[in-house]
Amino acid sequence: MEILENKSLKPYNTFGIEANSRYFAEAFTIDELKEIIDWASQNNQPILLINGGSNMLLTKDWDGITIRIDLKGIEILKGDEHWAWVKVESGENWHQFVMWTLKNDFGGLENLSLIPGRAGTAPIQNIGAYGVEIKDSMTELTALEISTLKIRKFTNAECKFGYRDSVFKNELKGKYVILDVTFKLSRRNHVLHTDYGAILTELERLGVENPTIQDVSRAVIHIRESKLPDPAEIGNSGSFFKNPVISAEEFKKLKEKFPDVQGHQKNGGFKIAAGWLIEKAGWKGKRFGDAGVHQNQALVLVNYGNATGNEIYNLSQKILEDIYQKFGILLEREVNII
Ligand code: EPU
């Protein structure tokens, strides 16, 4: 275990925000992770966990210890002719893991291609894209309880998954470190999810008639590359806000005022595209210093270089207030504000 002092967190968050951590340590094994947590509690240092750093906005220096999770490995636990149970360690890059599943012809994660971040944080916000969420194929995960250093399993049901939500964002927030995640993936008769409009259009454009899981992945990658900024080039955290769900009555009123608004029925209400609201309100492509709203996808806030976390946060607050004033809808941030 090596504890570093006064470390910049800029390389560890995809927003590329400059912030310092008083202490910093990387955990390559579970034992090391336990040792670091032990050190933190003995020295009274609050813990900030960083894995992929792809869903956080740092608005201040961290006066404590940042622990970077670097557990690596992918393992096929068991399999039969139909299914494979695959365990991925927390610190594996999510997209590279998805590529590994596709190389092995394991189906289930293809729609989740090219999502930034790492495997161990994917369940926290139940990552999802193009009609598929991680909860659809995750069977269980293992996590370390920070206060007791005990390891326990969580079944899919125990994770209490919802739209961009899980028990780890609510009652167990900050209490566990996810160590590994297990998926049940198909080996044959793959069920393709191509109902999301853009995927069908993209498959057609690629001239694919009978798509494979690899083709779906390729289509998803093309769509994402055309709309979403690559964090390696422009700092961002993907969608900054969640898509709001409003009541049927509210949706009816909104539709009368804005006939082009799109909504999908959800739990008796309507889920609407926050990106549409933000664009309609005139924010798309706006830039204030180095903080901005992405030009191709208004749901994504970007750091053009040297924006501070507070500049990004203040921009998000202005958007939030403006959307509330114009549409009467209160947006909710999806990104974890530190
Ligand atoms: N739209 C606009 N203007 C915009 C952006 C979107 O009008 O600037 C409208 C369009 O009508 C479009 C609709 O919004 O048809 C939906 O847009 P898109 O397919 O890009 O998806 P999204 O609802 O904006 C969600 C996820 C994304 C995920 C995509 C695809 C959330 C918060 N975001 O975005 O997830 O990739 O669907 O499934 O649910 C992320 O969480 O970081 C993320 C990128």
CSV table of C-alpha atoms and ligand atoms in Angstrom, one decimal:
chain,number,residue,atom,x,y,z
A,1,MET,CA,0.0,0.0,0.0
A,2,GLU,CA,1.3,3.4,-1.0
A,3,ILE,CA,-0.3,6.6,0.3
A,4,LEU,CA,0.5,9.6,-1.8
A,5,GLU,CA,0.0,13.2,-0.7
A,6,ASN,CA,-1.5,16.2,-2.4
A,7,LYS,CA,-2.5,14.5,-5.7
A,8,SER,CA,-4.3,16.1,-8.6
A,9,LEU,CA,-7.6,14.2,-9.5
A,10,LYS,CA,-7.7,15.7,-13.0
A,11,PRO,CA,-6.6,12.4,-14.7
A,12,TYR,CA,-9.1,10.4,-12.7
A,13,ASN,CA,-12.3,12.1,-13.6
A,14,THR,CA,-13.7,12.2,-17.2
A,15,PHE,CA,-14.9,15.8,-16.8
A,16,GLY,CA,-11.2,16.6,-16.6
A,17,ILE,CA,-11.8,18.9,-13.6
A,18,GLU,CA,-8.8,20.1,-11.6
A,19,ALA,CA,-9.1,19.2,-7.9
A,20,ASN,CA,-6.6,18.1,-5.3
A,21,SER,CA,-6.9,15.2,-2.9
A,22,ARG,CA,-5.0,15.5,0.4
A,23,TYR,CA,-4.2,11.8,0.2
A,24,PHE,CA,-4.5,9.3,-2.6
A,25,ALA,CA,-4.0,5.5,-2.8
A,26,GLU,CA,-4.7,2.8,-5.4
A,27,ALA,CA,-6.1,-0.6,-4.5
A,28,PHE,CA,-4.9,-3.4,-6.8
A,29,THR,CA,-6.1,-6.2,-4.5
A,30,ILE,CA,-8.9,-6.6,-1.9
A,31,ASP,CA,-6.3,-6.9,0.8
A,32,GLU,CA,-4.8,-3.6,-0.2
A,33,LEU,CA,-8.2,-2.0,-0.3
A,34,LYS,CA,-8.9,-3.1,3.2
A,35,GLU,CA,-5.5,-1.8,4.4
A,36,ILE,CA,-6.2,1.6,2.8
A,37,ILE,CA,-9.7,1.8,4.4
A,38,ASP,CA,-8.1,0.8,7.7
A,39,TRP,CA,-5.5,3.6,7.4
A,40,ALA,CA,-8.3,6.1,6.6
A,41,SER,CA,-10.3,5.2,9.6
A,42,GLN,CA,-7.2,5.3,11.9
A,43,ASN,CA,-6.2,8.7,10.6
A,44,ASN,CA,-9.8,10.0,10.5
A,45,GLN,CA,-9.7,10.7,6.8
A,46,PRO,CA,-13.0,10.8,4.9
A,47,ILE,CA,-13.0,8.5,1.9
A,48,LEU,CA,-13.7,9.4,-1.7
A,49,LEU,CA,-13.9,6.4,-4.0
A,50,ILE,CA,-12.9,6.7,-7.6
A,51,ASN,CA,-13.2,4.0,-10.1
A,52,GLY,CA,-13.8,5.1,-13.7
A,53,GLY,CA,-14.5,8.7,-12.5
A,54,SER,CA,-17.1,9.0,-15.3
A,55,ASN,CA,-20.2,10.0,-13.3
A,56,MET,CA,-18.9,12.6,-10.9
A,57,LEU,CA,-18.4,16.4,-10.8
A,58,LEU,CA,-15.7,17.6,-8.5
A,59,THR,CA,-16.6,21.0,-7.1
A,60,LYS,CA,-13.9,21.2,-4.4
A,61,ASP,CA,-10.6,19.7,-3.3
A,62,TRP,CA,-10.9,16.5,-1.3
A,63,ASP,CA,-9.8,17.0,2.3
A,64,GLY,CA,-9.3,13.3,3.0
A,65,ILE,CA,-8.2,10.2,1.0
A,66,THR,CA,-9.2,9.3,-2.5
A,67,ILE,CA,-9.1,5.6,-3.2
A,68,ARG,CA,-8.9,4.5,-6.7
A,69,ILE,CA,-10.2,0.9,-7.3
A,70,ASP,CA,-7.9,-1.0,-9.6
A,71,LEU,CA,-9.1,-4.6,-9.2
A,72,LYS,CA,-8.8,-6.4,-12.6
A,73,GLY,CA,-9.9,-9.7,-14.2
A,74,ILE,CA,-12.7,-11.3,-16.2
A,75,GLU,CA,-13.7,-14.9,-15.5
A,76,ILE,CA,-16.2,-17.4,-16.9
A,77,LEU,CA,-17.7,-18.9,-13.7
A,78,LYS,CA,-19.8,-21.5,-15.3
A,79,GLY,CA,-21.7,-22.2,-18.5
A,80,ASP,CA,-24.1,-24.5,-20.3
A,81,GLU,CA,-25.0,-24.6,-23.9
A,82,HIS,CA,-27.4,-21.6,-23.5
A,83,TRP,CA,-25.8,-19.4,-20.9
A,84,ALA,CA,-22.5,-18.2,-19.6
A,85,TRP,CA,-22.0,-16.6,-16.1
A,86,VAL,CA,-19.2,-14.1,-16.3
A,87,LYS,CA,-17.6,-12.3,-13.4
A,88,VAL,CA,-15.8,-9.0,-14.0
A,89,GLU,CA,-13.7,-7.2,-11.5
A,90,SER,CA,-14.6,-3.7,-10.5
A,91,GLY,CA,-11.7,-1.9,-12.1
A,92,GLU,CA,-12.1,-3.3,-15.6
A,93,ASN,CA,-12.9,-0.7,-18.3
A,94,TRP,CA,-16.6,-1.2,-19.1
A,95,HIS,CA,-16.4,-0.9,-22.9
A,96,GLN,CA,-13.4,-3.3,-23.1
A,97,PHE,CA,-15.4,-5.8,-21.0
A,98,VAL,CA,-18.3,-5.5,-23.4
A,99,MET,CA,-15.9,-6.0,-26.4
A,100,TRP,CA,-14.6,-9.1,-24.6
A,101,THR,CA,-18.2,-10.5,-24.2
A,102,LEU,CA,-18.8,-10.0,-27.9
A,103,LYS,CA,-15.5,-11.6,-29.0
A,104,ASN,CA,-16.7,-14.7,-27.0
A,105,ASP,CA,-20.1,-14.3,-28.7
A,106,PHE,CA,-21.9,-13.8,-25.4
A,107,GLY,CA,-25.1,-11.7,-25.8
A,108,GLY,CA,-26.8,-9.2,-23.5
A,109,LEU,CA,-24.5,-6.2,-23.2
A,110,GLU,CA,-24.1,-5.2,-26.8
A,111,ASN,CA,-26.5,-2.2,-26.5
A,112,LEU,CA,-24.3,-0.9,-23.6
A,113,SER,CA,-21.2,-0.6,-25.9
A,114,LEU,CA,-19.0,2.5,-25.6
A,115,ILE,CA,-20.4,3.7,-22.2
A,116,PRO,CA,-17.5,5.3,-20.4
A,117,GLY,CA,-16.5,4.2,-16.9
A,118,ARG,CA,-15.6,0.9,-15.3
A,119,ALA,CA,-17.5,-2.3,-14.5
A,120,GLY,CA,-17.7,-1.8,-10.7
A,121,THR,CA,-19.6,1.5,-10.8
A,122,ALA,CA,-22.0,0.4,-13.6
A,123,PRO,CA,-24.5,-1.1,-11.1
A,124,ILE,CA,-24.5,2.0,-8.9
A,125,GLN,CA,-26.5,4.0,-11.4
A,126,ASN,CA,-27.8,1.0,-13.4
A,127,ILE,CA,-26.2,2.2,-16.6
A,128,GLY,CA,-28.5,1.9,-19.6
A,129,ALA,CA,-28.7,2.8,-23.2
A,130,TYR,CA,-30.9,1.9,-26.3
A,131,GLY,CA,-33.5,0.0,-24.4
A,132,VAL,CA,-31.2,-2.1,-22.2
A,133,GLU,CA,-30.0,-1.6,-18.6
A,134,ILE,CA,-27.4,-3.5,-16.6
A,135,LYS,CA,-30.1,-4.9,-14.4
A,136,ASP,CA,-31.4,-7.0,-17.3
A,137,SER,CA,-28.5,-9.3,-17.2
A,138,MET,CA,-26.7,-8.8,-13.9
A,139,THR,CA,-27.2,-11.7,-11.5
A,140,GLU,CA,-25.2,-10.6,-8.5
A,141,LEU,CA,-22.4,-8.5,-7.2
A,142,THR,CA,-19.9,-8.7,-4.4
A,143,ALA,CA,-19.2,-5.6,-2.2
A,144,LEU,CA,-17.0,-4.7,0.7
A,145,GLU,CA,-18.7,-2.9,3.6
A,146,ILE,CA,-16.5,0.0,4.5
A,147,SER,CA,-17.4,0.2,8.2
A,148,THR,CA,-16.8,-3.6,8.9
A,149,LEU,CA,-14.5,-4.7,6.1
A,150,LYS,CA,-16.9,-7.6,5.6
A,151,ILE,CA,-17.6,-8.9,2.1
A,152,ARG,CA,-21.2,-9.6,1.1
A,153,LYS,CA,-23.2,-10.6,-2.0
A,154,PHE,CA,-26.1,-8.6,-3.4
A,155,THR,CA,-28.5,-10.3,-5.7
A,156,ASN,CA,-30.1,-8.4,-8.5
A,157,ALA,CA,-33.2,-7.8,-6.4
A,158,GLU,CA,-31.2,-6.6,-3.4
A,159,CYS,CA,-29.7,-3.9,-5.6
A,160,LYS,CA,-33.2,-2.3,-5.9
A,161,PHE,CA,-32.5,-1.1,-9.4
A,162,GLY,CA,-34.5,1.7,-11.0
A,163,TYR,CA,-33.9,4.1,-13.8
A,164,ARG,CA,-30.3,5.3,-13.3
A,165,ASP,CA,-30.8,4.2,-9.7
A,166,SER,CA,-29.9,1.5,-7.1
A,167,VAL,CA,-29.6,0.9,-3.4
A,168,PHE,CA,-26.0,2.2,-3.7
A,169,LYS,CA,-27.3,5.7,-4.6
A,170,ASN,CA,-29.8,5.7,-1.7
A,171,GLU,CA,-29.8,3.9,1.7
A,172,LEU,CA,-26.4,2.3,1.1
A,173,LYS,CA,-24.7,5.4,-0.4
A,174,GLY,CA,-21.0,5.5,0.4
A,175,LYS,CA,-21.3,2.4,2.6
A,176,TYR,CA,-19.9,-0.3,0.2
A,177,VAL,CA,-17.2,-0.7,-2.4
A,178,ILE,CA,-18.3,-2.9,-5.2
A,179,LEU,CA,-15.6,-5.6,-5.9
A,180,ASP,CA,-17.0,-7.6,-8.8
A,181,VAL,CA,-20.1,-8.0,-10.8
A,182,THR,CA,-21.6,-11.2,-12.4
A,183,PHE,CA,-23.7,-11.3,-15.6
A,184,LYS,CA,-25.7,-14.1,-17.1
A,185,LEU,CA,-25.1,-13.8,-20.9
A,186,SER,CA,-26.7,-15.7,-23.8
A,187,ARG,CA,-24.6,-18.1,-25.8
A,188,ARG,CA,-27.2,-18.8,-28.5
A,189,ASN,CA,-30.7,-17.5,-29.5
A,190,HIS,CA,-29.5,-14.1,-28.6
A,191,VAL,CA,-32.4,-11.7,-28.0
A,192,LEU,CA,-31.6,-8.5,-29.9
A,193,HIS,CA,-33.0,-5.1,-28.7
A,194,THR,CA,-33.2,-3.1,-31.9
A,195,ASP,CA,-36.5,-1.5,-31.2
A,196,TYR,CA,-34.8,1.8,-30.4
A,197,GLY,CA,-35.4,3.8,-33.6
A,198,ALA,CA,-31.9,5.0,-34.1
A,199,ILE,CA,-30.5,1.4,-34.1
A,200,LEU,CA,-32.7,0.2,-36.9
A,201,THR,CA,-31.9,3.2,-39.0
A,202,GLU,CA,-28.1,2.7,-38.3
A,203,LEU,CA,-28.3,-1.0,-39.1
A,204,GLU,CA,-30.0,-0.2,-42.4
A,205,ARG,CA,-27.4,2.4,-43.2
A,206,LEU,CA,-24.7,-0.2,-42.5
A,207,GLY,CA,-26.6,-2.5,-44.9
A,208,VAL,CA,-27.2,-5.2,-42.3
A,209,GLU,CA,-30.3,-7.4,-42.8
A,210,ASN,CA,-29.9,-10.1,-40.2
A,211,PRO,CA,-28.1,-8.4,-37.4
A,212,THR,CA,-25.8,-10.2,-35.0
A,213,ILE,CA,-25.0,-9.0,-31.5
A,214,GLN,CA,-21.8,-7.7,-32.9
A,215,ASP,CA,-23.7,-5.7,-35.5
A,216,VAL,CA,-25.9,-4.1,-32.8
A,217,SER,CA,-22.8,-3.1,-30.9
A,218,ARG,CA,-21.3,-1.6,-34.1
A,219,ALA,CA,-24.6,0.4,-34.7
A,220,VAL,CA,-24.6,1.6,-31.0
A,221,ILE,CA,-20.9,2.7,-31.3
A,222,HIS,CA,-21.7,4.7,-34.5
A,223,ILE,CA,-24.7,6.4,-32.9
A,224,ARG,CA,-22.8,7.2,-29.7
A,225,GLU,CA,-19.8,8.5,-31.6
A,226,SER,CA,-22.0,10.8,-33.7
A,227,LYS,CA,-23.8,12.3,-30.8
A,228,LEU,CA,-21.7,12.0,-27.6
A,229,PRO,CA,-18.4,13.7,-27.0
A,230,ASP,CA,-15.4,11.4,-26.3
A,231,PRO,CA,-14.2,12.2,-22.8
A,232,ALA,CA,-10.6,11.7,-24.0
A,233,GLU,CA,-11.2,14.8,-26.2
A,234,ILE,CA,-13.7,16.9,-24.4
A,235,GLY,CA,-14.3,16.5,-20.7
A,236,ASN,CA,-17.8,15.3,-19.8
A,237,SER,CA,-19.8,12.9,-17.7
A,238,GLY,CA,-22.4,11.7,-20.2
A,239,SER,CA,-26.0,12.7,-19.5
A,240,PHE,CA,-25.8,15.4,-16.8
A,241,PHE,CA,-29.6,15.1,-16.0
A,242,LYS,CA,-32.1,12.3,-15.8
A,243,ASN,CA,-35.0,12.2,-18.2
A,244,PRO,CA,-38.0,13.4,-16.1
A,245,VAL,CA,-41.2,11.5,-15.7
A,246,ILE,CA,-44.3,13.7,-15.6
A,247,SER,CA,-48.0,12.9,-15.0
A,248,ALA,CA,-50.3,12.2,-18.0
A,249,GLU,CA,-52.1,15.4,-17.3
A,250,GLU,CA,-48.9,17.5,-17.3
A,251,PHE,CA,-47.8,15.8,-20.5
A,252,LYS,CA,-51.2,16.6,-22.1
A,253,LYS,CA,-50.7,20.3,-21.2
A,254,LEU,CA,-47.1,20.3,-22.4
A,255,LYS,CA,-48.2,18.7,-25.7
A,256,GLU,CA,-50.8,21.4,-26.3
A,257,LYS,CA,-48.2,24.1,-25.9
A,258,PHE,CA,-45.4,22.2,-27.7
A,259,PRO,CA,-46.9,19.7,-30.2
A,260,ASP,CA,-43.5,18.3,-31.1
A,261,VAL,CA,-42.7,17.1,-27.5
A,262,GLN,CA,-42.1,13.3,-27.4
A,263,GLY,CA,-43.0,11.1,-24.4
A,264,HIS,CA,-42.8,7.4,-23.6
A,265,GLN,CA,-45.4,6.0,-21.2
A,266,LYS,CA,-43.8,5.0,-17.9
A,267,ASN,CA,-45.4,4.0,-14.6
A,268,GLY,CA,-48.7,5.8,-15.5
A,269,GLY,CA,-46.9,9.0,-16.5
A,270,PHE,CA,-44.7,10.0,-19.4
A,271,LYS,CA,-40.9,10.1,-19.6
A,272,ILE,CA,-39.7,12.9,-21.7
A,273,ALA,CA,-36.3,13.8,-23.2
A,274,ALA,CA,-34.5,16.3,-21.0
A,275,GLY,CA,-32.2,16.9,-24.0
A,276,TRP,CA,-35.3,18.1,-25.9
A,277,LEU,CA,-36.3,20.5,-23.2
A,278,ILE,CA,-32.8,21.9,-22.9
A,279,GLU,CA,-32.5,22.3,-26.6
A,280,LYS,CA,-36.0,23.9,-26.9
A,281,ALA,CA,-35.0,26.4,-24.1
A,282,GLY,CA,-32.1,27.5,-26.3
A,283,TRP,CA,-29.1,26.0,-24.4
A,284,LYS,CA,-27.8,23.6,-26.9
A,285,GLY,CA,-24.2,24.4,-28.0
A,286,LYS,CA,-24.0,27.4,-25.6
A,287,ARG,CA,-20.6,28.0,-24.1
A,288,PHE,CA,-19.5,30.2,-21.1
A,289,GLY,CA,-15.8,30.2,-20.8
A,290,ASP,CA,-14.8,26.6,-20.8
A,291,ALA,CA,-18.1,25.3,-19.5
A,292,GLY,CA,-20.7,24.4,-22.1
A,293,VAL,CA,-23.7,22.5,-23.3
A,294,HIS,CA,-22.7,20.0,-26.0
A,295,GLN,CA,-23.7,20.9,-29.5
A,296,ASN,CA,-25.0,17.5,-30.6
A,297,GLN,CA,-26.7,16.3,-27.4
A,298,ALA,CA,-28.0,19.0,-25.0
A,299,LEU,CA,-28.2,16.6,-22.1
A,300,VAL,CA,-24.4,16.5,-21.9
A,301,LEU,CA,-22.5,19.3,-20.2
A,302,VAL,CA,-18.8,19.7,-21.3
A,303,ASN,CA,-15.5,21.1,-20.1
A,304,TYR,CA,-13.6,22.5,-23.0
A,305,GLY,CA,-10.4,22.6,-21.0
A,306,ASN,CA,-10.1,24.5,-17.8
A,307,ALA,CA,-13.6,24.8,-16.5
A,308,THR,CA,-13.9,24.4,-12.7
A,309,GLY,CA,-16.4,22.1,-11.1
A,310,ASN,CA,-18.3,25.1,-9.8
A,311,GLU,CA,-18.6,26.6,-13.3
A,312,ILE,CA,-20.1,23.4,-14.6
A,313,TYR,CA,-22.4,23.2,-11.6
A,314,ASN,CA,-23.5,26.8,-11.9
A,315,LEU,CA,-24.3,26.2,-15.6
A,316,SER,CA,-26.4,23.2,-14.6
A,317,GLN,CA,-28.2,25.2,-12.0
A,318,LYS,CA,-29.1,28.0,-14.6
A,319,ILE,CA,-30.4,25.3,-16.9
A,320,LEU,CA,-32.4,23.7,-14.2
A,321,GLU,CA,-34.0,27.0,-13.2
A,322,ASP,CA,-34.7,28.0,-16.8
A,323,ILE,CA,-36.4,24.6,-17.6
A,324,TYR,CA,-38.5,25.0,-14.5
A,325,GLN,CA,-39.6,28.4,-15.5
A,326,LYS,CA,-40.3,27.6,-19.1
A,327,PHE,CA,-41.9,24.1,-18.7
A,328,GLY,CA,-42.7,23.7,-15.0
A,329,ILE,CA,-40.5,20.6,-14.9
A,330,LEU,CA,-37.8,20.2,-12.2
A,331,LEU,CA,-34.8,18.3,-13.7
A,332,GLU,CA,-32.8,16.0,-11.5
A,333,ARG,CA,-29.0,15.7,-11.8
A,334,GLU,CA,-27.7,12.3,-12.8
A,335,VAL,CA,-24.1,13.0,-12.1
A,336,ASN,CA,-22.7,12.7,-8.5
A,337,ILE,CA,-21.7,16.1,-7.2
A,338,ILE,CA,-18.7,16.0,-4.9
B,1,EPU,N1,-33.2,15.3,-27.9
B,1,EPU,C1,-33.3,16.6,-28.4
B,1,EPU,N2,-32.2,17.4,-28.3
B,1,EPU,C2,-31.0,16.9,-27.8
B,1,EPU,C3,-30.9,15.6,-27.3
B,1,EPU,C4,-32.0,14.8,-27.4
B,1,EPU,O1,-34.3,17.0,-28.9
B,1,EPU,O2,-30.1,17.7,-27.7
B,1,EPU,C5,-34.4,14.4,-28.0
B,1,EPU,C6,-34.5,13.8,-29.4
B,1,EPU,O3,-35.9,13.9,-29.7
B,1,EPU,C7,-34.2,12.3,-29.2
B,1,EPU,C8,-34.5,12.1,-27.7
B,1,EPU,O4,-34.3,13.4,-27.1
B,1,EPU,O5,-35.0,11.6,-30.0
B,1,EPU,C9,-33.7,11.0,-27.1
B,1,EPU,O6,-32.4,11.3,-27.3
B,1,EPU,P1,-31.2,10.2,-27.2
B,1,EPU,O7,-31.6,9.0,-27.9
B,1,EPU,O8,-29.9,10.9,-27.5
B,1,EPU,O9,-31.3,9.8,-25.7
B,1,EPU,P2,-31.5,10.6,-24.3
B,1,EPU,O10,-32.8,10.3,-23.8
B,1,EPU,O11,-31.1,12.0,-24.5
B,1,EPU,C10,-30.7,8.6,-22.9
B,1,EPU,C11,-29.6,8.3,-21.8
B,1,EPU,C12,-28.3,8.1,-22.5
B,1,EPU,C13,-28.3,7.0,-23.5
B,1,EPU,C14,-29.4,7.3,-24.5
B,1,EPU,C15,-29.7,6.2,-25.5
B,1,EPU,C16,-30.4,9.3,-19.8
B,1,EPU,C17,-30.2,10.4,-18.8
B,1,EPU,N3,-29.6,9.3,-20.8
B,1,EPU,O12,-30.4,9.9,-23.4
B,1,EPU,O13,-27.4,7.8,-21.5
B,1,EPU,O14,-27.1,6.8,-24.1
B,1,EPU,O15,-30.7,7.6,-23.8
B,1,EPU,O16,-30.4,5.2,-24.9
B,1,EPU,O17,-31.3,8.4,-19.6
B,1,EPU,C18,-25.8,8.6,-19.9
B,1,EPU,O18,-26.6,8.2,-19.0
B,1,EPU,O19,-24.7,9.2,-19.6
B,1,EPU,C19,-26.2,8.5,-21.3
B,1,EPU,C20,-25.5,9.0,-22.3
